[in-house]
Structures are given as C-alpha cells and as structure tokens.
Coordinates of C-alpha atoms in Angstrom, one line a residue:
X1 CA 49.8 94.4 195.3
X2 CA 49.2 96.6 198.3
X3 CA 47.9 100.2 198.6
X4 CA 50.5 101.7 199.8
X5 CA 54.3 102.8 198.9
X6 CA 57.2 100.4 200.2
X7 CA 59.0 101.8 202.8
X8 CA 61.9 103.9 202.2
X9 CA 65.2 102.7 204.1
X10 CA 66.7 105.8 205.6
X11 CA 70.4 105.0 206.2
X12 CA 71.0 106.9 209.7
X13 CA 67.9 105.7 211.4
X14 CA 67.9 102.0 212.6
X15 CA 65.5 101.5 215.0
X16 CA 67.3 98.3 217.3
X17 CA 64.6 97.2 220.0
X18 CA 66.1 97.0 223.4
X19 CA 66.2 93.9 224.7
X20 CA 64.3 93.7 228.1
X21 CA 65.9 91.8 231.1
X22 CA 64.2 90.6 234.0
X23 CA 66.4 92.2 237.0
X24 CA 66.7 91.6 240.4
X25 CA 68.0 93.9 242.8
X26 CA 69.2 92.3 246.5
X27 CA 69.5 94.8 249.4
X28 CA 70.7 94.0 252.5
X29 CA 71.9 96.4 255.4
X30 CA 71.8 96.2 259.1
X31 CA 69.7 99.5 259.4
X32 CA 65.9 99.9 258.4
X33 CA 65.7 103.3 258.2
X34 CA 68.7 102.8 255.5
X35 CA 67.5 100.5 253.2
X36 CA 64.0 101.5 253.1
X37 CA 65.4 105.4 251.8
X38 CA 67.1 103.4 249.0
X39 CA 64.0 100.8 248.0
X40 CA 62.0 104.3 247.9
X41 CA 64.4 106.0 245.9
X42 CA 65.2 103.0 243.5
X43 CA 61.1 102.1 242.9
X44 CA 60.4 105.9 242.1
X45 CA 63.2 106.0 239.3
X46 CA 62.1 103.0 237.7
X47 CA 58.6 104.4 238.1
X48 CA 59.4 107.7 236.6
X49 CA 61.4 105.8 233.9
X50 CA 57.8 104.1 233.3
X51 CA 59.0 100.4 233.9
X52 CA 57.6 97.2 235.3
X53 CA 58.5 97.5 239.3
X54 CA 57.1 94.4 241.9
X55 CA 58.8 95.4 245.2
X56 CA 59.9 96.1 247.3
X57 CA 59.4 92.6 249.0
X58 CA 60.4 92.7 252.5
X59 CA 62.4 89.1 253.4
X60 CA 62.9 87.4 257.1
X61 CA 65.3 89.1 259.6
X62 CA 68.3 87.3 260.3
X63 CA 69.3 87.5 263.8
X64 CA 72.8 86.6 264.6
X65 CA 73.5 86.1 268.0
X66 CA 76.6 86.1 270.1
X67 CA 76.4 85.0 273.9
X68 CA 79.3 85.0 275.7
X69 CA 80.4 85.3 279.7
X70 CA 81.0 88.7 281.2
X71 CA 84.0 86.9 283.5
X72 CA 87.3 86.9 281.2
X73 CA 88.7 84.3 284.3
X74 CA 85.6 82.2 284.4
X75 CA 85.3 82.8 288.0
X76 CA 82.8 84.4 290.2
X77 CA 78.9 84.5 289.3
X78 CA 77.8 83.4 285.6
X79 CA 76.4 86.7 284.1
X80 CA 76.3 86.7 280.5
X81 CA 76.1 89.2 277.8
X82 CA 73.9 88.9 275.0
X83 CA 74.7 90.4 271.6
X84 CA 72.8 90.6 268.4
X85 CA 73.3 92.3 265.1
X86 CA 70.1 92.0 263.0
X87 CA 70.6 91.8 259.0
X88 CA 67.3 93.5 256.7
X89 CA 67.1 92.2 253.3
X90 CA 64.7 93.1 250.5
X91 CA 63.8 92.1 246.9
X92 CA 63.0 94.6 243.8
X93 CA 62.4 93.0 240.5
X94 CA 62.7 95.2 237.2
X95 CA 62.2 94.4 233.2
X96 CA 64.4 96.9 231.9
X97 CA 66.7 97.1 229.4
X98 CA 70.3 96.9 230.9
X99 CA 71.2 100.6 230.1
X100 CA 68.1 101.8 231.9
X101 CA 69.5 99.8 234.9
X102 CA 72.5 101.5 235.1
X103 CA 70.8 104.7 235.0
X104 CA 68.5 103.4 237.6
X105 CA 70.9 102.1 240.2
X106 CA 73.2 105.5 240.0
X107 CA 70.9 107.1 242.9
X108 CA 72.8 108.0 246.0
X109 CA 73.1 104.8 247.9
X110 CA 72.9 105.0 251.7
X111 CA 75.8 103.9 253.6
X112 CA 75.6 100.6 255.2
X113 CA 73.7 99.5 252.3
X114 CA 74.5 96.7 250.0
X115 CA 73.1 96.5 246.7
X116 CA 73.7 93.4 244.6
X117 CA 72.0 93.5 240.7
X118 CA 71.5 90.2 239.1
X119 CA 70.4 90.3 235.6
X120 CA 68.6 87.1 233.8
X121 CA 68.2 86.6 230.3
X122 CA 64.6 85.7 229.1

C-alpha cells in the first residue's frame, strides 16, 4: 500500500504529450543579405519558443555560369561575356512539435527566399 491517495481522473484535463519531430528547414535564395534576415528571424522564434535550434549552417555556393559570345553573327573579334548567378543555401535543424513549426515558420519571409520544411519522425 502506498502513502498517498490515488489519483483522481478529472474528465476535461488530458494531458497528451506532444510528440517532438526532428525538423529541417532548407533555405536557398540568390541574395545574402535575404536569407541571412530570415535564418535570424526563424532561430530567434524557436529561441523565444525555448526549443532545440543547431544552425544556421552555412552550405557551399553554387556558382552557375553562362559564357557565351558577344557577336550574334560569329564574326569579327572573339569577346565573350561572362555571366553568373550564385545560389546561398543554409540548414536550420529544430525538435519541435509540428504545431510549434507552423507557428515558427509564419514570420515574414523575404522575397527571393525559398523555404523548404522537412519533418522526420524519430
């Protein structure tokens, strides 16, 4: 026998635990400026929402080059012009529950910014 009084059931308070996901958040954008506003503004509301945050993690550049001949006949000297459009990417990583994510990711996204959420299941 124990000490102390079972537990009374109370009918309209169940307490469900949320179930925490392990979340990744892709960003990708052409400009820096851009997608480091958003990383800020997404890591401080997870922050102030008091979950697990690792990131922002800054990945490679891509740079996608276009070279191509200034002369639309072919003729005359071979100038060429050299384009390039380079593509920033970074990584966030959350364990949230999935409605906290939602809340999260409703921030003002900058445009040019692409946000992709990918949610795993532990």
């Amino acid at each position: 026998m124990s000490a102390y009084a079972p537990k009374k059931d109370i009918p309209g308070e169940e307490a469900a635990p949320a179930v925490v996901h392990r979340v990744r958040i892709t960003l990708t954008s052409r400009n820096v400026k851009n997608i480091e506003k958003v990383c800020t503004d997404l890591k401080n509301a997870a922050l102030n929402k008091k979950l697990k945050v690792s990131g922002p993690v800054r990945m490679p550049t891509k740079k996608l080059r276009i070279t191509t001949r200034k002369s639309p006949c072919g003729e005359g000297t071979n100038t060429w012009d050299k384009f390039e459009m380079r593509i920033h990417k970074r990584l966030i990583d959350l364990h949230a529950p999935s409605d906290a994510v939602k809340q999260i990711t409703s921030i003002e996204i900058e445009p040019g910014v692409e946000v992709d959420v990918i949610i795993h299941d532990k």
